[in-house]
Amino acid sequence: MKNNTAADYKKILIIQTAFAGDVILTLPMVQVLKEDFPDSEISFLCIPNVSNILENNPDISEIILYDKKKKKKGLLNFLRLVKDIQSRNFGLVISPHRSLRSTLISRYSGAKQTISFDTSVLSAKYSSRVVYKKNVHEIIRNLSLLAPLGIIRNEIIVPKIYPSEDDKLKVDNLLTVFKIGQDEKFIALAPGSVWFTKAFPDYKFAKVIGILNDFHYKIVMTGGSEDAGLCSKIKVLSKSRNVYNAAGKLTYLQSAELIRRSAVLLTNDSSPMHLANAVGTKVNAIFGATVPEFGFYPIGKADKIFQTEGLKCRPCAIHGGNRCPIKTFDCMEKINESEVALELVSSVIS
């Protein structure tokens, strides 16, 4: 520690204004912080559409929202946020998020100590900088931000999320509508992705479902409202009567509860994969343009990754993209649907 006392960590701010998966993978750091500073009040700054992930979390005292998409009065909106942060008298700010805005929020927060990665924009503005390690899991990377506080944790810690009783009742009711019994095994499928090159093609998902149809397994597709059309298309292409579309009907925590009750989740390299790890459900993950070495792979011992090895063009982008740069999309096209389906069958049986 840098001449700081426990009083300096009475009020702590975590900044993570990226996607849902990034928020989930920040939670182990929050959990460890609360273990070491049990009397601290931890606030979490995130964007509105992912805040549900943090609800009911006993380690988080307050969720602060920042709507980055508000273009109108964008600067004024940002300045109001900074002023609000200043008024809260945080003693410590930790920012796994590496953007310019996150740096400015930290710099002008008024906190005695601010911590981020050495690769953050204007990283010199932080009082402590931690080396951004490549080829380690994001959970371990985020935990390394605690090193300036004298906290050293190098192991993967499972994120904790907290669906409410109302969330569980919502899932109960949905499964009743789908005529899926309380003890009936089913497969969860999350086909959506923000990025085209991270998404297994719809017709290939449909082929997987078609193969599973011979085993009479029920499949529940999940995702946000933006995924509802995709899920409907996959259902039509599959020609299966055992497929149900829950996309757009559930919050993140409700989706996590749905996934918890499934035998296995089939997903792209996207946030449902991390939700499944948080609730202990086996993951079968499909990686296309991105690679597990980026540090966002599933952490369960029984989890399975499908990917096309040996492509010189892969990875083509750290986050994926809106099109294949060489127009072949071999990273996804060469993944065998039968192998994916049979692994799902094995997961249900085991």
mmCIF file of N, CA and C in Angstrom, residues 9-86:
data_model
loop_
_atom_site.group_PDB
_atom_site.id
_atom_site.type_symbol
_atom_site.label_atom_id
_atom_site.label_comp_id
_atom_site.label_asym_id
_atom_site.label_seq_id
_atom_site.Cartn_x
_atom_site.Cartn_y
_atom_site.Cartn_z
ATOM 1 N N TYR A 9 -10.069 3.687 2.027
ATOM 2 C CA TYR A 9 -10.820 2.734 1.216
ATOM 3 C C TYR A 9 -12.245 2.556 1.724
ATOM 4 N N LYS A 10 -12.699 3.515 2.502
ATOM 5 C CA LYS A 10 -14.070 3.453 3.021
ATOM 6 C C LYS A 10 -15.072 3.570 1.884
ATOM 7 N N LYS A 11 -14.757 4.425 0.918
ATOM 8 C CA LYS A 11 -15.636 4.601 -0.243
ATOM 9 C C LYS A 11 -14.827 4.326 -1.515
ATOM 10 N N ILE A 12 -15.245 3.296 -2.242
ATOM 11 C CA ILE A 12 -14.504 2.832 -3.419
ATOM 12 C C ILE A 12 -15.403 2.903 -4.650
ATOM 13 N N LEU A 13 -14.839 3.355 -5.760
ATOM 14 C CA LEU A 13 -15.565 3.386 -7.028
ATOM 15 C C LEU A 13 -14.889 2.462 -8.030
ATOM 16 N N ILE A 14 -15.686 1.596 -8.663
ATOM 17 C CA ILE A 14 -15.223 0.754 -9.759
ATOM 18 C C ILE A 14 -15.818 1.307 -11.051
ATOM 19 N N ILE A 15 -14.980 1.483 -12.068
ATOM 20 C CA ILE A 15 -15.459 1.986 -13.359
ATOM 21 C C ILE A 15 -15.356 0.885 -14.407
ATOM 22 N N GLN A 16 -16.494 0.453 -14.916
ATOM 23 C CA GLN A 16 -16.520 -0.499 -16.028
ATOM 24 C C GLN A 16 -17.745 -0.187 -16.881
ATOM 25 N N THR A 17 -17.537 0.591 -17.916
ATOM 26 C CA THR A 17 -18.653 1.057 -18.744
ATOM 27 C C THR A 17 -18.664 0.377 -20.111
ATOM 28 N N ALA A 18 -18.138 -0.852 -20.171
ATOM 29 C CA ALA A 18 -18.131 -1.602 -21.425
ATOM 30 C C ALA A 18 -19.342 -2.536 -21.483
ATOM 31 N N PHE A 19 -19.184 -3.679 -22.124
ATOM 32 C CA PHE A 19 -20.294 -4.598 -22.361
ATOM 33 C C PHE A 19 -20.615 -5.449 -21.138
ATOM 34 N N ALA A 20 -21.694 -6.215 -21.244
ATOM 35 C CA ALA A 20 -22.162 -7.048 -20.136
ATOM 36 C C ALA A 20 -21.100 -8.041 -19.672
ATOM 37 N N GLY A 21 -20.439 -8.695 -20.619
ATOM 38 C CA GLY A 21 -19.409 -9.659 -20.248
ATOM 39 C C GLY A 21 -18.284 -9.033 -19.456
ATOM 40 N N ASP A 22 -17.902 -7.816 -19.820
ATOM 41 C CA ASP A 22 -16.840 -7.107 -19.095
ATOM 42 C C ASP A 22 -17.252 -6.821 -17.656
ATOM 43 N N VAL A 23 -18.520 -6.464 -17.474
ATOM 44 C CA VAL A 23 -19.033 -6.208 -16.121
ATOM 45 C C VAL A 23 -18.994 -7.482 -15.286
ATOM 46 N N ILE A 24 -19.432 -8.589 -15.867
ATOM 47 C CA ILE A 24 -19.437 -9.868 -15.143
ATOM 48 C C ILE A 24 -18.023 -10.247 -14.715
ATOM 49 N N LEU A 25 -17.060 -10.056 -15.612
ATOM 50 C CA LEU A 25 -15.683 -10.459 -15.320
ATOM 51 C C LEU A 25 -14.964 -9.484 -14.394
ATOM 52 N N THR A 26 -15.599 -8.375 -14.071
ATOM 53 C CA THR A 26 -15.067 -7.443 -13.072
ATOM 54 C C THR A 26 -15.508 -7.836 -11.662
ATOM 55 N N LEU A 27 -16.576 -8.621 -11.558
ATOM 56 C CA LEU A 27 -17.149 -8.942 -10.247
ATOM 57 C C LEU A 27 -16.199 -9.682 -9.304
ATOM 58 N N PRO A 28 -15.361 -10.626 -9.767
ATOM 59 C CA PRO A 28 -14.422 -11.254 -8.829
ATOM 60 C C PRO A 28 -13.517 -10.247 -8.123
ATOM 61 N N MET A 29 -13.115 -9.197 -8.828
ATOM 62 C CA MET A 29 -12.313 -8.143 -8.206
ATOM 63 C C MET A 29 -13.103 -7.450 -7.103
ATOM 64 N N VAL A 30 -14.382 -7.201 -7.360
ATOM 65 C CA VAL A 30 -15.246 -6.592 -6.347
ATOM 66 C C VAL A 30 -15.373 -7.512 -5.139
ATOM 67 N N GLN A 31 -15.536 -8.800 -5.401
ATOM 68 C CA GLN A 31 -15.679 -9.776 -4.314
ATOM 69 C C GLN A 31 -14.452 -9.796 -3.408
ATOM 70 N N VAL A 32 -13.274 -9.767 -4.010
ATOM 71 C CA VAL A 32 -12.030 -9.783 -3.227
ATOM 72 C C VAL A 32 -11.860 -8.473 -2.468
ATOM 73 N N LEU A 33 -12.190 -7.360 -3.111
ATOM 74 C CA LEU A 33 -12.124 -6.063 -2.430
ATOM 75 C C LEU A 33 -12.974 -6.062 -1.166
ATOM 76 N N LYS A 34 -14.178 -6.600 -1.280
ATOM 77 C CA LYS A 34 -15.097 -6.621 -0.140
ATOM 78 C C LYS A 34 -14.593 -7.551 0.955
ATOM 79 N N GLU A 35 -13.915 -8.623 0.571
ATOM 80 C CA GLU A 35 -13.321 -9.527 1.563
ATOM 81 C C GLU A 35 -12.238 -8.807 2.362
ATOM 82 N N ASP A 36 -11.396 -8.055 1.676
ATOM 83 C CA ASP A 36 -10.270 -7.388 2.332
ATOM 84 C C ASP A 36 -10.668 -6.096 3.027
ATOM 85 N N PHE A 37 -11.698 -5.452 2.527
ATOM 86 C CA PHE A 37 -12.193 -4.218 3.143
ATOM 87 C C PHE A 37 -13.696 -4.356 3.394
ATOM 88 N N PRO A 38 -14.070 -5.191 4.363
ATOM 89 C CA PRO A 38 -15.494 -5.506 4.584
ATOM 90 C C PRO A 38 -16.343 -4.305 4.977
ATOM 91 N N ASP A 39 -15.722 -3.267 5.521
ATOM 92 C CA ASP A 39 -16.488 -2.082 5.931
ATOM 93 C C ASP A 39 -16.595 -1.034 4.825
ATOM 94 N N SER A 40 -16.020 -1.333 3.678
ATOM 95 C CA SER A 40 -16.037 -0.358 2.586
ATOM 96 C C SER A 40 -17.400 -0.311 1.902
ATOM 97 N N GLU A 41 -17.684 0.830 1.303
ATOM 98 C CA GLU A 41 -18.862 0.989 0.453
ATOM 99 C C GLU A 41 -18.370 1.031 -0.990
ATOM 100 N N ILE A 42 -18.755 0.025 -1.758
ATOM 101 C CA ILE A 42 -18.280 -0.078 -3.136
ATOM 102 C C ILE A 42 -19.381 0.356 -4.097
ATOM 103 N N SER A 43 -19.086 1.381 -4.877
ATOM 104 C CA SER A 43 -20.001 1.838 -5.925
ATOM 105 C C SER A 43 -19.476 1.361 -7.272
ATOM 106 N N PHE A 44 -20.394 1.115 -8.194
ATOM 107 C CA PHE A 44 -20.018 0.570 -9.502
ATOM 108 C C PHE A 44 -20.619 1.455 -10.588
ATOM 109 N N LEU A 45 -19.757 2.021 -11.421
ATOM 110 C CA LEU A 45 -20.198 2.859 -12.536
ATOM 111 C C LEU A 45 -20.282 2.014 -13.802
ATOM 112 N N CYS A 46 -21.474 1.980 -14.422
ATOM 113 C CA CYS A 46 -21.671 1.186 -15.630
ATOM 114 C C CYS A 46 -22.702 1.864 -16.524
ATOM 115 N N ILE A 47 -22.916 1.317 -17.705
ATOM 116 C CA ILE A 47 -23.939 1.850 -18.601
ATOM 117 C C ILE A 47 -25.299 1.264 -18.215
ATOM 118 N N PRO A 48 -26.388 1.972 -18.540
ATOM 119 C CA PRO A 48 -27.716 1.558 -18.068
ATOM 120 C C PRO A 48 -28.152 0.160 -18.484
ATOM 121 N N ASN A 49 -27.857 -0.243 -19.726
ATOM 122 C CA ASN A 49 -28.442 -1.497 -20.200
ATOM 123 C C ASN A 49 -27.783 -2.755 -19.641
ATOM 124 N N VAL A 50 -26.722 -2.605 -18.838
ATOM 125 C CA VAL A 50 -26.120 -3.778 -18.192
ATOM 126 C C VAL A 50 -26.250 -3.732 -16.671
ATOM 127 N N SER A 51 -26.867 -2.689 -16.148
ATOM 128 C CA SER A 51 -26.904 -2.497 -14.688
ATOM 129 C C SER A 51 -27.658 -3.603 -13.960
ATOM 130 N N ASN A 52 -28.589 -4.258 -14.653
ATOM 131 C CA ASN A 52 -29.358 -5.337 -14.029
ATOM 132 C C ASN A 52 -28.465 -6.452 -13.497
ATOM 133 N N ILE A 53 -27.329 -6.660 -14.136
ATOM 134 C CA ILE A 53 -26.387 -7.696 -13.701
ATOM 135 C C ILE A 53 -25.942 -7.473 -12.262
ATOM 136 N N LEU A 54 -25.886 -6.224 -11.840
ATOM 137 C CA LEU A 54 -25.344 -5.861 -10.531
ATOM 138 C C LEU A 54 -26.404 -5.789 -9.442
ATOM 139 N N GLU A 55 -27.666 -5.916 -9.802
ATOM 140 C CA GLU A 55 -28.735 -5.782 -8.816
ATOM 141 C C GLU A 55 -28.691 -6.916 -7.791
ATOM 142 N N ASN A 56 -29.092 -6.606 -6.579
ATOM 143 C CA ASN A 56 -29.168 -7.568 -5.461
ATOM 144 C C ASN A 56 -27.796 -8.026 -4.980
ATOM 145 N N ASN A 57 -26.731 -7.409 -5.478
ATOM 146 C CA ASN A 57 -25.379 -7.840 -5.121
ATOM 147 C C ASN A 57 -24.982 -7.242 -3.771
ATOM 148 N N PRO A 58 -24.766 -8.082 -2.756
ATOM 149 C CA PRO A 58 -24.460 -7.563 -1.418
ATOM 150 C C PRO A 58 -23.105 -6.871 -1.310
ATOM 151 N N ASP A 59 -22.233 -7.095 -2.292
ATOM 152 C CA ASP A 59 -20.912 -6.463 -2.268
ATOM 153 C C ASP A 59 -20.929 -5.041 -2.826
ATOM 154 N N ILE A 60 -22.020 -4.679 -3.489
ATOM 155 C CA ILE A 60 -22.103 -3.378 -4.146
ATOM 156 C C ILE A 60 -23.129 -2.504 -3.443
ATOM 157 N N SER A 61 -22.669 -1.368 -2.942
ATOM 158 C CA SER A 61 -23.548 -0.460 -2.197
ATOM 159 C C SER A 61 -24.414 0.384 -3.116
ATOM 160 N N GLU A 62 -23.878 0.713 -4.287
ATOM 161 C CA GLU A 62 -24.600 1.616 -5.178
ATOM 162 C C GLU A 62 -24.185 1.383 -6.623
ATOM 163 N N ILE A 63 -25.166 1.453 -7.518
ATOM 164 C CA ILE A 63 -24.910 1.391 -8.956
ATOM 165 C C ILE A 63 -25.090 2.798 -9.521
ATOM 166 N N ILE A 64 -24.038 3.318 -10.140
ATOM 167 C CA ILE A 64 -24.091 4.649 -10.754
ATOM 168 C C ILE A 64 -24.141 4.466 -12.268
ATOM 169 N N LEU A 65 -25.107 5.102 -12.903
ATOM 170 C CA LEU A 65 -25.310 4.917 -14.336
ATOM 171 C C LEU A 65 -24.685 6.046 -15.147
ATOM 172 N N TYR A 66 -24.074 5.667 -16.256
ATOM 173 C CA TYR A 66 -23.540 6.643 -17.203
ATOM 174 C C TYR A 66 -23.979 6.235 -18.604
ATOM 175 N N ASP A 67 -24.879 6.999 -19.187
ATOM 176 C CA ASP A 67 -25.378 6.714 -20.532
ATOM 177 C C ASP A 67 -24.461 7.367 -21.554
ATOM 178 N N LYS A 68 -23.518 6.601 -22.063
ATOM 179 C CA LYS A 68 -22.533 7.132 -23.011
ATOM 180 C C LYS A 68 -23.137 7.434 -24.379
ATOM 181 N N LYS A 69 -24.301 6.876 -24.655
ATOM 182 C CA LYS A 69 -24.913 7.039 -25.977
ATOM 183 C C LYS A 69 -25.733 8.318 -26.105
ATOM 184 N N LYS A 70 -25.829 9.070 -25.030
ATOM 185 C CA LYS A 70 -26.556 10.341 -25.083
ATOM 186 C C LYS A 70 -25.720 11.368 -25.839
ATOM 187 N N LYS A 71 -25.955 11.464 -27.130
ATOM 188 C CA LYS A 71 -25.171 12.402 -27.946
ATOM 189 C C LYS A 71 -25.571 13.848 -27.672
ATOM 190 N N LYS A 72 -26.870 14.053 -27.431
ATOM 191 C CA LYS A 72 -27.340 15.402 -27.140
ATOM 192 C C LYS A 72 -26.805 15.829 -25.775
ATOM 193 N N LYS A 73 -26.185 16.977 -25.738
ATOM 194 C CA LYS A 73 -25.596 17.496 -24.505
ATOM 195 C C LYS A 73 -24.595 16.496 -23.922
ATOM 196 N N GLY A 74 -23.844 15.818 -24.821
ATOM 197 C CA GLY A 74 -22.914 14.781 -24.387
ATOM 198 C C GLY A 74 -21.870 15.288 -23.412
ATOM 199 N N LEU A 75 -21.247 16.424 -23.729
ATOM 200 C CA LEU A 75 -20.223 16.984 -22.852
ATOM 201 C C LEU A 75 -20.833 17.431 -21.532
ATOM 202 N N LEU A 76 -21.993 18.058 -21.602
ATOM 203 C CA LEU A 76 -22.667 18.508 -20.388
ATOM 204 C C LEU A 76 -23.044 17.318 -19.514
ATOM 205 N N ASN A 77 -23.502 16.264 -20.143
ATOM 206 C CA ASN A 77 -23.854 15.036 -19.430
ATOM 207 C C ASN A 77 -22.630 14.455 -18.724
ATOM 208 N N PHE A 78 -21.492 14.480 -19.420
ATOM 209 C CA PHE A 78 -20.251 13.961 -18.850
ATOM 210 C C PHE A 78 -19.788 14.814 -17.672
ATOM 211 N N LEU A 79 -19.849 16.122 -17.824
ATOM 212 C CA LEU A 79 -19.417 17.023 -16.750
ATOM 213 C C LEU A 79 -20.300 16.882 -15.511
ATOM 214 N N ARG A 80 -21.583 16.658 -15.736
ATOM 215 C CA ARG A 80 -22.492 16.430 -14.611
ATOM 216 C C ARG A 80 -22.118 15.156 -13.865
ATOM 217 N N LEU A 81 -21.749 14.131 -14.636
ATOM 218 C CA LEU A 81 -21.334 12.871 -14.008
ATOM 219 C C LEU A 81 -20.086 13.081 -13.164
ATOM 220 N N VAL A 82 -19.097 13.777 -13.720
ATOM 221 C CA VAL A 82 -17.851 14.027 -12.984
ATOM 222 C C VAL A 82 -18.129 14.799 -11.699
ATOM 223 N N LYS A 83 -18.981 15.795 -11.787
ATOM 224 C CA LYS A 83 -19.332 16.586 -10.599
ATOM 225 C C LYS A 83 -20.030 15.717 -9.560
ATOM 226 N N ASP A 84 -20.896 14.832 -10.034
ATOM 227 C CA ASP A 84 -21.592 13.912 -9.130
ATOM 228 C C ASP A 84 -20.606 12.978 -8.441
ATOM 229 N N ILE A 85 -19.640 12.461 -9.223
ATOM 230 C CA ILE A 85 -18.608 11.577 -8.658
ATOM 231 C C ILE A 85 -17.795 12.328 -7.603
ATOM 232 N N GLN A 86 -17.436 13.562 -7.896
ATOM 233 C CA GLN A 86 -16.659 14.366 -6.946
ATOM 234 C C GLN A 86 -17.400 14.541 -5.622
#
